[in-house]
Coordinates of C-alpha atoms in Angstrom, one line a residue:
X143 CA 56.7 163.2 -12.9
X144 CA 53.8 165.1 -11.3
X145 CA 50.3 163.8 -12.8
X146 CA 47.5 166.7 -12.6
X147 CA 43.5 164.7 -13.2
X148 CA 40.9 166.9 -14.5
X149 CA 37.8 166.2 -12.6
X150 CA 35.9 169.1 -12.1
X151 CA 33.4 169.2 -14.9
X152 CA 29.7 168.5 -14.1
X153 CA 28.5 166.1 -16.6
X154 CA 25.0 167.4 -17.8
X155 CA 24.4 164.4 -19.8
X156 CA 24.7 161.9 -17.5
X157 CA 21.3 163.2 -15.8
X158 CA 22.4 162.9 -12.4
X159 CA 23.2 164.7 -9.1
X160 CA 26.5 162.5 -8.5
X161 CA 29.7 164.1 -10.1
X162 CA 30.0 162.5 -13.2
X163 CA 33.7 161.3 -12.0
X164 CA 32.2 159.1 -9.3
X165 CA 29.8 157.2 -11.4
X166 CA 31.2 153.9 -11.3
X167 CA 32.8 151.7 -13.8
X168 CA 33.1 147.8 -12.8
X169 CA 32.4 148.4 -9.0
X170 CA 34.6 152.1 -8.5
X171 CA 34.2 156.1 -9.6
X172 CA 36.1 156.6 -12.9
X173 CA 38.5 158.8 -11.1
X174 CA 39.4 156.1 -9.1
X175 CA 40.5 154.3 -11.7
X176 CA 42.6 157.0 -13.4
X177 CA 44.1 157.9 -10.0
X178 CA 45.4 153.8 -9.9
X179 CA 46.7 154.1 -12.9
X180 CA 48.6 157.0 -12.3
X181 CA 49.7 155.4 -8.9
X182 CA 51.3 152.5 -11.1
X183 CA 53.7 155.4 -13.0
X184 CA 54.9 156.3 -9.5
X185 CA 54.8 160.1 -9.6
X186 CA 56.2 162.7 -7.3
X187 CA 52.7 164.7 -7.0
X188 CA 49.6 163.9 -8.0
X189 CA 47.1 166.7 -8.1
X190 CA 43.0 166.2 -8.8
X191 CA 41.0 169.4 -9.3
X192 CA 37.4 169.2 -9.0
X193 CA 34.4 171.3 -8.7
X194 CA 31.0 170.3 -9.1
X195 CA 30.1 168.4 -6.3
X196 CA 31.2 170.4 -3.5
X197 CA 33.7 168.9 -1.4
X198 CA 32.0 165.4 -2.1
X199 CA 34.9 164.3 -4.4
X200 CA 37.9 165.1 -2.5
X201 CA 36.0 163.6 0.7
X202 CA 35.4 160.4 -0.6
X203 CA 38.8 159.6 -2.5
X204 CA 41.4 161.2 0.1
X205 CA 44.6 159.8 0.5
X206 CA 47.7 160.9 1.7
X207 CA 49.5 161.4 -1.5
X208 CA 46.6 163.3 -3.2
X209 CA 46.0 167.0 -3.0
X210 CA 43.0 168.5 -4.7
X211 CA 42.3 172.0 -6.0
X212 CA 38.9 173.5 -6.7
X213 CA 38.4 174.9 -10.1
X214 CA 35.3 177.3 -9.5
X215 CA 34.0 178.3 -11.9
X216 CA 34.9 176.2 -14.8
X217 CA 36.7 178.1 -17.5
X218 CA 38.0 175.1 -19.7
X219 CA 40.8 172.5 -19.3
X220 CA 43.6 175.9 -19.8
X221 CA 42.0 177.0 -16.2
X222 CA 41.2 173.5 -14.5
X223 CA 45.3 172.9 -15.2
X224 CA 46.0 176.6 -13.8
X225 CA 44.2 175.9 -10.8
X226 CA 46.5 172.8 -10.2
X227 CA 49.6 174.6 -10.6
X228 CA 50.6 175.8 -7.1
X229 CA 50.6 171.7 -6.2
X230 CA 53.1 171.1 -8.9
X231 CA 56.9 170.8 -9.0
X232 CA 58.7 172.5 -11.9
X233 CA 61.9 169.8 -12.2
X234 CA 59.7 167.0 -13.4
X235 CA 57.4 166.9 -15.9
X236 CA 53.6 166.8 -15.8
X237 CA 51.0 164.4 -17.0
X238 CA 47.5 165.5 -17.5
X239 CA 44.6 163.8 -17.5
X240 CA 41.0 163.5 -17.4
X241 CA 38.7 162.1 -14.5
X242 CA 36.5 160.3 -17.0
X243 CA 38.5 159.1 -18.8
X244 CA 39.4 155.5 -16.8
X245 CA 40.7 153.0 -19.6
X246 CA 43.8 154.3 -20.5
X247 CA 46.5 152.0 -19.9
X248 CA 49.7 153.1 -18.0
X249 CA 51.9 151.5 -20.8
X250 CA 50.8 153.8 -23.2
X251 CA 51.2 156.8 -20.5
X252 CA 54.7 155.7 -19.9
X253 CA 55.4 155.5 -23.6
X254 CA 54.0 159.2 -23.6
X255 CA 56.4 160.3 -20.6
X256 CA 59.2 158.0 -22.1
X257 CA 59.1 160.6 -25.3
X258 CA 58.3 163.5 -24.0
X259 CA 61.7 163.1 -21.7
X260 CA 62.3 166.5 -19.8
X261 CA 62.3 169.5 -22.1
X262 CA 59.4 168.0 -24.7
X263 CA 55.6 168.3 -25.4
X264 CA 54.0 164.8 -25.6
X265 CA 50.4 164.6 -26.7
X266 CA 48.5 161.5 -27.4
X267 CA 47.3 161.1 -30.4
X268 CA 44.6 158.8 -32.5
X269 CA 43.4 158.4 -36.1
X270 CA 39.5 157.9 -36.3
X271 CA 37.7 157.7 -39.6
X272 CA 34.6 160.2 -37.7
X273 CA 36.9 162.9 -35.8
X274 CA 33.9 165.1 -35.4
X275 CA 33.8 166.9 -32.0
X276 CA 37.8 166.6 -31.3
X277 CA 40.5 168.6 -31.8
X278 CA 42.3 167.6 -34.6
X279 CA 46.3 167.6 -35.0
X280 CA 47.7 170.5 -37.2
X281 CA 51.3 169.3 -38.9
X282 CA 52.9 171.5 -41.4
X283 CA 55.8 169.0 -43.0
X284 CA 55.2 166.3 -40.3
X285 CA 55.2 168.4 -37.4
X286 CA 52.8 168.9 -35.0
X287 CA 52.4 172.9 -35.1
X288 CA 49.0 173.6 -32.9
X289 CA 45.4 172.3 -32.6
X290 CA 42.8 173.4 -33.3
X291 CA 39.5 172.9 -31.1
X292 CA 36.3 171.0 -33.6
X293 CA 34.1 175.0 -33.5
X294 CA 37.4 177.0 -34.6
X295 CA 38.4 174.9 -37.2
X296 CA 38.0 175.5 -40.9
X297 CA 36.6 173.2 -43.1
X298 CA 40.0 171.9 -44.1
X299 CA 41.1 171.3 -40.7
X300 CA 37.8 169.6 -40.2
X301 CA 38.9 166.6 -42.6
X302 CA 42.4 166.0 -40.8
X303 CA 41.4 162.5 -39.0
X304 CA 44.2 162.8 -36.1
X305 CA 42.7 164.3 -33.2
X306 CA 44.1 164.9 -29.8
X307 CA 43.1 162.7 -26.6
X308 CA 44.1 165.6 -24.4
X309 CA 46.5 163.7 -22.2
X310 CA 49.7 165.0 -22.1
X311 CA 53.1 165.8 -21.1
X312 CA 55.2 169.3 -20.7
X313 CA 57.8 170.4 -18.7
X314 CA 56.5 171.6 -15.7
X315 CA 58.3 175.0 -15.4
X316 CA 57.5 175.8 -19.3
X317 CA 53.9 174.7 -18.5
X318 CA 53.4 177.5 -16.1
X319 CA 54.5 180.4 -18.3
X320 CA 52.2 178.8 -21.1
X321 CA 49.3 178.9 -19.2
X322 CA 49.9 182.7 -17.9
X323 CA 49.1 183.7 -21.9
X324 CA 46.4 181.6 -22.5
X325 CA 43.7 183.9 -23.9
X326 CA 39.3 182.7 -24.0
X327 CA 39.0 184.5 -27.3
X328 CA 37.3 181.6 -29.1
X329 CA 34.1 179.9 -30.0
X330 CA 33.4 178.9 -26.3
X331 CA 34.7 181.6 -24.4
X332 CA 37.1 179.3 -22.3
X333 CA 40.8 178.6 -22.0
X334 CA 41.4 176.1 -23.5
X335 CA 44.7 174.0 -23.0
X336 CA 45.6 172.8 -26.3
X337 CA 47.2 176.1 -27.2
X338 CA 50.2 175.6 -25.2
X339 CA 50.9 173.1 -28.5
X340 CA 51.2 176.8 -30.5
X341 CA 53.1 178.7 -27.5
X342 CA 55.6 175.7 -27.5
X343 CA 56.3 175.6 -31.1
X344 CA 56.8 179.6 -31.0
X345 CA 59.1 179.0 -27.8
X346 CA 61.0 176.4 -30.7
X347 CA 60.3 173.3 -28.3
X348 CA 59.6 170.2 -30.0
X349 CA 56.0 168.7 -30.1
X350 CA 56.3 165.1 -30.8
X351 CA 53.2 162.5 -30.1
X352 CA 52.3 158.6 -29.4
X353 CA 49.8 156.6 -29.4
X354 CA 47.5 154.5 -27.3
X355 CA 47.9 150.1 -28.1
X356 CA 44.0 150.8 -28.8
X357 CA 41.5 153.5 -29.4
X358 CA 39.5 152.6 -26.2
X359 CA 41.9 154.1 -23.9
X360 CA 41.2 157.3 -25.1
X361 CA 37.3 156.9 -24.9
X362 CA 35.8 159.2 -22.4
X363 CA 32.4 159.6 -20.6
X364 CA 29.5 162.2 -21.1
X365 CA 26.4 159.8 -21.0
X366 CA 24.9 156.8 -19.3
X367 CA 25.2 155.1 -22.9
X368 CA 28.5 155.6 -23.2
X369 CA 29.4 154.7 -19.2
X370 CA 27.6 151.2 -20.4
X371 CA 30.0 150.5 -23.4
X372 CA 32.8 151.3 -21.8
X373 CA 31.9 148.8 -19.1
X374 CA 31.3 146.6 -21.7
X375 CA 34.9 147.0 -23.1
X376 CA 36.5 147.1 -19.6
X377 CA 34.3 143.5 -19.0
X378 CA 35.5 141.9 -22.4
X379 CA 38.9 142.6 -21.4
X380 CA 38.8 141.0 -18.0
X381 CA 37.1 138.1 -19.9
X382 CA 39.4 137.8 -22.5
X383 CA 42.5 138.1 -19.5
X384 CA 40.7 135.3 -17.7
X385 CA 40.4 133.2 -21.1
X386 CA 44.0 133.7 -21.9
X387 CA 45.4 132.5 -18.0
X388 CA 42.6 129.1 -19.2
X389 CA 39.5 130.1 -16.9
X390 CA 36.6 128.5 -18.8
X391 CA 34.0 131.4 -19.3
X392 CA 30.4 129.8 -20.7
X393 CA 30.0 133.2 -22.0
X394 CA 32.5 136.4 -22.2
X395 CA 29.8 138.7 -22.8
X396 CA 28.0 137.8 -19.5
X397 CA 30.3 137.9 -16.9
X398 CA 30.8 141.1 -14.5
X399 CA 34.2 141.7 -12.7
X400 CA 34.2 144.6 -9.9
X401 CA 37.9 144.2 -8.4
X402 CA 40.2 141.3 -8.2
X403 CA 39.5 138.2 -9.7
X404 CA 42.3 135.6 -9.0
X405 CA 41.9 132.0 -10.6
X406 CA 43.9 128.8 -10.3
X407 CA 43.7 126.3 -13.2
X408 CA 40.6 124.7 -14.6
X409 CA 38.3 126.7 -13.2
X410 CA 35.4 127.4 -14.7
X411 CA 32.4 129.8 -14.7
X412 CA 28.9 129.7 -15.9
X413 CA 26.6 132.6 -17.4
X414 CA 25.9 135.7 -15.1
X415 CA 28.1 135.8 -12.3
X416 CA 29.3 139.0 -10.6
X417 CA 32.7 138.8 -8.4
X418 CA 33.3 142.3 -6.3
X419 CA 35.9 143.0 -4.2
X420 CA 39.1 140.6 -4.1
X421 CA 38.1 137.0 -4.5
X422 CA 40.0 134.2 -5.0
X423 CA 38.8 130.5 -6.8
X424 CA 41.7 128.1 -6.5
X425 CA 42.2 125.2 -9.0
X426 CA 39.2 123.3 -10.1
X427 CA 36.5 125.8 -8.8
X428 CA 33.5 125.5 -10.6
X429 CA 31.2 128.7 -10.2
X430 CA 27.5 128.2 -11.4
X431 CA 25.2 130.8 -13.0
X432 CA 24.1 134.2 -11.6
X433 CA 26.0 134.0 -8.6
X434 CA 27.1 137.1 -6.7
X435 CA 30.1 136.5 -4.5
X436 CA 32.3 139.3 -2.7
X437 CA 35.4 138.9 -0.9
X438 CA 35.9 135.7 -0.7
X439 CA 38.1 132.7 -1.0
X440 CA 37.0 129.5 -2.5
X441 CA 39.7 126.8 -1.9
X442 CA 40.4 123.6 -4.5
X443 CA 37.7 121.8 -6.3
X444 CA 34.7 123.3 -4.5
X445 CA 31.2 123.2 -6.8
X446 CA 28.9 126.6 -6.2
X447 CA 25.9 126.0 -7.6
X448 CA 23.6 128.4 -9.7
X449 CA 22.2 131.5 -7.7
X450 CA 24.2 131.3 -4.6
X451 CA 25.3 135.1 -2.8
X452 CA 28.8 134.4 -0.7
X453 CA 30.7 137.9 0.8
X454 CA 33.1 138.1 3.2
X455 CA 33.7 134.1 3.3
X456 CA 36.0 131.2 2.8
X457 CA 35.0 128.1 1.5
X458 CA 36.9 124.6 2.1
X459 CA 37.8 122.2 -0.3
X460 CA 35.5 120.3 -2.2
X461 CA 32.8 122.3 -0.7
X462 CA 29.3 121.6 -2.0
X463 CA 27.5 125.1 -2.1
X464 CA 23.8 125.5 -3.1
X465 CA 21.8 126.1 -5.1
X466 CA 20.4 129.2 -3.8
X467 CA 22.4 129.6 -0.5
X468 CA 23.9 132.3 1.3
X469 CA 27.2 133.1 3.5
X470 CA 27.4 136.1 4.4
X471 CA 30.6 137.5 6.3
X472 CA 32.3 135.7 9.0
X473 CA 31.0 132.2 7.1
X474 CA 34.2 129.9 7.3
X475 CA 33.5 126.1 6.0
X476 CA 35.9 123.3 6.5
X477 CA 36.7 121.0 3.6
X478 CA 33.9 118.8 2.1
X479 CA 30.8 120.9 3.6
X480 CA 27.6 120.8 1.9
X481 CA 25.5 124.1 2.4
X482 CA 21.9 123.4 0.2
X483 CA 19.3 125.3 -1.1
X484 CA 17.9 128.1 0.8
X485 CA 20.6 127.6 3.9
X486 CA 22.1 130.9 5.1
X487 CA 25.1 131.2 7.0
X488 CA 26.5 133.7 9.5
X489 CA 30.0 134.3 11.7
X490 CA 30.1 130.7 11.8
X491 CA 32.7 128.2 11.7
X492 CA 31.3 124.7 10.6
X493 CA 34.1 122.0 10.6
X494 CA 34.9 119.1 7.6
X495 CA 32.3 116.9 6.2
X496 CA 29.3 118.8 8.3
X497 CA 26.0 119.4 6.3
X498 CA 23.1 121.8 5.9
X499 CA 21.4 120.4 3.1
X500 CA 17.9 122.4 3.5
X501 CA 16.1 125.6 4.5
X502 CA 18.2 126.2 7.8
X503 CA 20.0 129.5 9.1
X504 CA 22.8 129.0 10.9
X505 CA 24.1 132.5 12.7
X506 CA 26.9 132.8 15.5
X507 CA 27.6 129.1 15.8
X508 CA 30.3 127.0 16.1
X509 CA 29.7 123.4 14.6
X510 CA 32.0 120.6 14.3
X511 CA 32.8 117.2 11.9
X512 CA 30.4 115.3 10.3
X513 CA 27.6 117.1 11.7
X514 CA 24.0 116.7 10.1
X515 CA 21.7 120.2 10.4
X516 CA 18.1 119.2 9.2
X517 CA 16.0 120.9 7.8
X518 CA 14.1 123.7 9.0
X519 CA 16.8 124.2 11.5
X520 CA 17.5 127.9 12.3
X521 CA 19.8 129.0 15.7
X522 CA 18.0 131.8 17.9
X523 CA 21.2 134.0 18.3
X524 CA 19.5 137.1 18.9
X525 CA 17.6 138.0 22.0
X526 CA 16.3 141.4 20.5
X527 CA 19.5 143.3 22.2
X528 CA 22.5 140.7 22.3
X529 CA 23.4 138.1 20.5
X530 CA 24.9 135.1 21.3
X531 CA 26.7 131.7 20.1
X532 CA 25.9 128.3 19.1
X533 CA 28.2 125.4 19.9
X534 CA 27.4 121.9 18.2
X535 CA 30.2 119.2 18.4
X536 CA 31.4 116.5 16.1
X537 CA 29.2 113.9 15.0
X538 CA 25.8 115.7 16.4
X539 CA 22.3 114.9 14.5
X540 CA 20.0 117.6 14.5
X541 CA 16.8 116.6 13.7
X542 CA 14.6 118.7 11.8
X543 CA 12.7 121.9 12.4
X544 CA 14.6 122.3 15.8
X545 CA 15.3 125.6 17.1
X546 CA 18.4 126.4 19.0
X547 CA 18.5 129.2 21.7
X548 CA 21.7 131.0 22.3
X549 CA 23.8 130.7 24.3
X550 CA 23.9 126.7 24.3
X551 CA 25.7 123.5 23.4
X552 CA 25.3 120.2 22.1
X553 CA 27.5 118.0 23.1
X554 CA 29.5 115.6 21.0
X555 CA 27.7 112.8 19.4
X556 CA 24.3 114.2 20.5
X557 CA 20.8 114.1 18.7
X558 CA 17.8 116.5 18.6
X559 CA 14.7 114.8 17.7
X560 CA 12.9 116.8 15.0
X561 CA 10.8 119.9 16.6
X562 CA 13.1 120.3 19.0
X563 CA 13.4 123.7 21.4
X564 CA 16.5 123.3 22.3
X565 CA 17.2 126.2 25.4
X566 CA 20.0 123.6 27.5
X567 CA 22.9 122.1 26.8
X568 CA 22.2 118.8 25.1
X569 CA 24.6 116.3 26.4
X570 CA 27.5 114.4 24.6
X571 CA 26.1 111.1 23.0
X572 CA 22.5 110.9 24.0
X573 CA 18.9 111.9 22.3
X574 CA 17.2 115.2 23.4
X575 CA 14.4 116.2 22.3
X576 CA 11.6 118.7 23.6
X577 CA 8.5 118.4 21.9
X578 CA 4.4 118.0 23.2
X579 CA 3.3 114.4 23.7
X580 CA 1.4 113.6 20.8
X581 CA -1.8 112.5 21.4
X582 CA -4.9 111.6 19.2
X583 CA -8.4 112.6 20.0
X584 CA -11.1 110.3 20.1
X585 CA -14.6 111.3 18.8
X586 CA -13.5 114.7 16.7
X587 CA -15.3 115.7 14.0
X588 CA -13.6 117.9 11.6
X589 CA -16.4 121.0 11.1
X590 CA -18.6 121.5 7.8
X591 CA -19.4 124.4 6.4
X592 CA -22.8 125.5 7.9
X593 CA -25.8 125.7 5.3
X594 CA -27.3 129.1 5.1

């Protein structure tokens, strides 16, 4: 099939200079997420057309198999479809859709396409007990014969209760001599699509319709409020996916999915946590409150504690992380590392059963097994232009509030006493430790406050 996406409308409502397509919905644009799920049904062409927003649209979604046409200005969906027309090919038939529109599901599109077949208007259709504002679904002895738009209808029209979604299907070459005749004699002074349904039923080609597995795929956006309870819905689904596969979810409602969340079995999650990107919890992950982690992977039985931020890292097996910590990209921890409150991590490799318990940053280093960081630790990897990297072997004890200047090593086995400026290598096995002598001072006074 070809698959045309209306996008072009400028979204008044929503109060803002972005294009109301773009306005994200769990972590992408809306029109990203029709354009995937038009991807999944595999279609010869696939057209967007656009228009407020300059070229801002077509610059930030392009991809080889999309073309985009400009609708300027905007003269109703009959037009916006017109415009796409030249990017169309008239042996299959097209799909239309809606740019704000992101729920829809691509079974129920494919059940759509299934009955349209190839000579057959298909329009999606829903029953709602408030129709107001839609177009409602004219039959005369079950058949669909036109629709009529919610300002041109009488008031016996006004209490039918099935109203069109405007997705669609027509054959594509049919399509094109419909359009040709639309007229913008109505209430609103566009063209509007819909009556195509009356120049196919004069042309004697059948109208038949189907229907979404839920009313919320036809939901669209025109407001912040109703972006928000759709990201509610699209969030209750991913919980609900998550509950059925046995992720434990503290609580449905509070949980915030923004790409790919992959679980293995008996994982659980607490209260306020946001994944983005893809990440990945393998069996027995345990994920503690109002945590924020982005592409990541988290690898069998590791425990992140409550407010921890991990992106662009993989964490070992049985990994202790937090509370409060942070790896940010390039973080890679061996199995069994403990990374404590207020550490931070950076391009750095740190190697089974190492530790960084407490208020450290580790950046650009390379640390081995069963090493101890202390606290207060932070590696000097940036010089103000450069930086460089950290090497700390196996079994090394760093002693509190040391500081380590890049480039350097400490060798295997090898301790810092606490204080420590470390700017040599510190060999394999032995104590270094560069501190002043302390000394006490005989006959000092601590001063008073002078009396005025």
């Amino acid at each position: 099939m070809n698959v045309i996406i209306l996008a072009a409308g400028m979204g008044k409502r929503m109060q803002s200079a972005l294009p109301k397509v773009l306005h994200p919905l769990a972590g992408k644009p809306l029109l990203a997420h029709v354009i995937d799920t038009a991807r999944t049904l595999s279609p010869q062409r696939l057209c967007v057309v656009y228009g407020h927003g300059g070229e801002m649209l077509p610059q930030m979604l392009a991809a080889p198999d999309l073309s985009f046409a400009r609708q300027e200005p905007q003269l109703g969906t009959g037009h916006a479809v017109m415009q796409g027309l030249p990017h169309l090919s008239d042996d299959v038939p097209t799909l239309i859709l809606y740019g704000d529109v992101p729920l829809t599901s691509a079974g129920s599109l494919q059940a759509l396409a299934d009955i349209a077949g190839a000579d057959k208007l298909a329009i999606l259709t829903i029953a709602l007990a408030n129709p107001t504002g839609y177009g409602r679904i004219v039959r005369e002895h079950g058949a669909i014969v036109r629709i009529v738009e919610q300002k041109d209808a009488s008031e016996a029209e006004r209490a039918i209760t099935e109203v069109n979604t405007g997705i669609m299907v027509a054959p594509t070459a049919l399509l094109k001599i419909w359009l040709a005749t639309l007229s913008n004699d109505n209430a609103q002074g566009e063209y509007y699509l819909t009556d195509i349904v009356a120049r196919a039923v004069a042309d004697g080609v059948p109208v038949v319709s189907a229907q979404p597995a839920a009313v919320w795929e036809t939901l669209g956006v025109n407001s912040k409020v109703q972006l928000a309870e759709l990201e509610r819905i699209f969030q209750q689904n991913v919980a609900h996916a998550l509950l059925e596969q046995g992720v434990t979810l503290a609580d449905p409602a509070r949980l915030d999915v923004r790409g790919e969340l992959v679980c293995g079995r008996d994982v659980s999650i607490d209260i306020s946590c946001v994944f983005e990107g893809k990440v990945t919890l393998e069996d027995g992950v345990s994920i503690g409150a109002h945590c924020v982690i982005r592409n990541a992977h988290i690898a069998k039985g590791a425990a992140i504690k409550p407010f921890c931020h991990i992106e662009d890292a993989v964490v070992g097996a049985a990994c202790v992380i937090g509370p409060y910590a942070r790896l940010r990209p390039g973080t890679e921890l061996g199995e069994d590392v403990h990374i404590g409150n207020f550490v931070e991590i950076k391009n750095s490799q740190i190697a089974a059963h190492s530790k960084a318990n407490h208020l450290a940053y580790v950046g650009d280093a390379t640390i081995g097994s069963r090493v101890n960081v202390g606290a207060g630790t932070i590696t000097c990897n940036y010089d103000g232009a450069n930086k460089f990297r950290t090497v700390i072997e196996d079994d090394a004890f760093i002693g509190s509030d040391t500081q380590l200047v890049a480039p350097v090593t400490v060798g295997k086995g090898a301790t810092l006493g606490a204080g420590t400026t470390l700017t040599r290598d510190a060999p394999a096995g032995k104590l270094t430790v560069s501190r002043a002598r302390q000394i006490t001072v005989e006959g000092w006074q601590r001063p008073v406050k002078l009396k005025k």
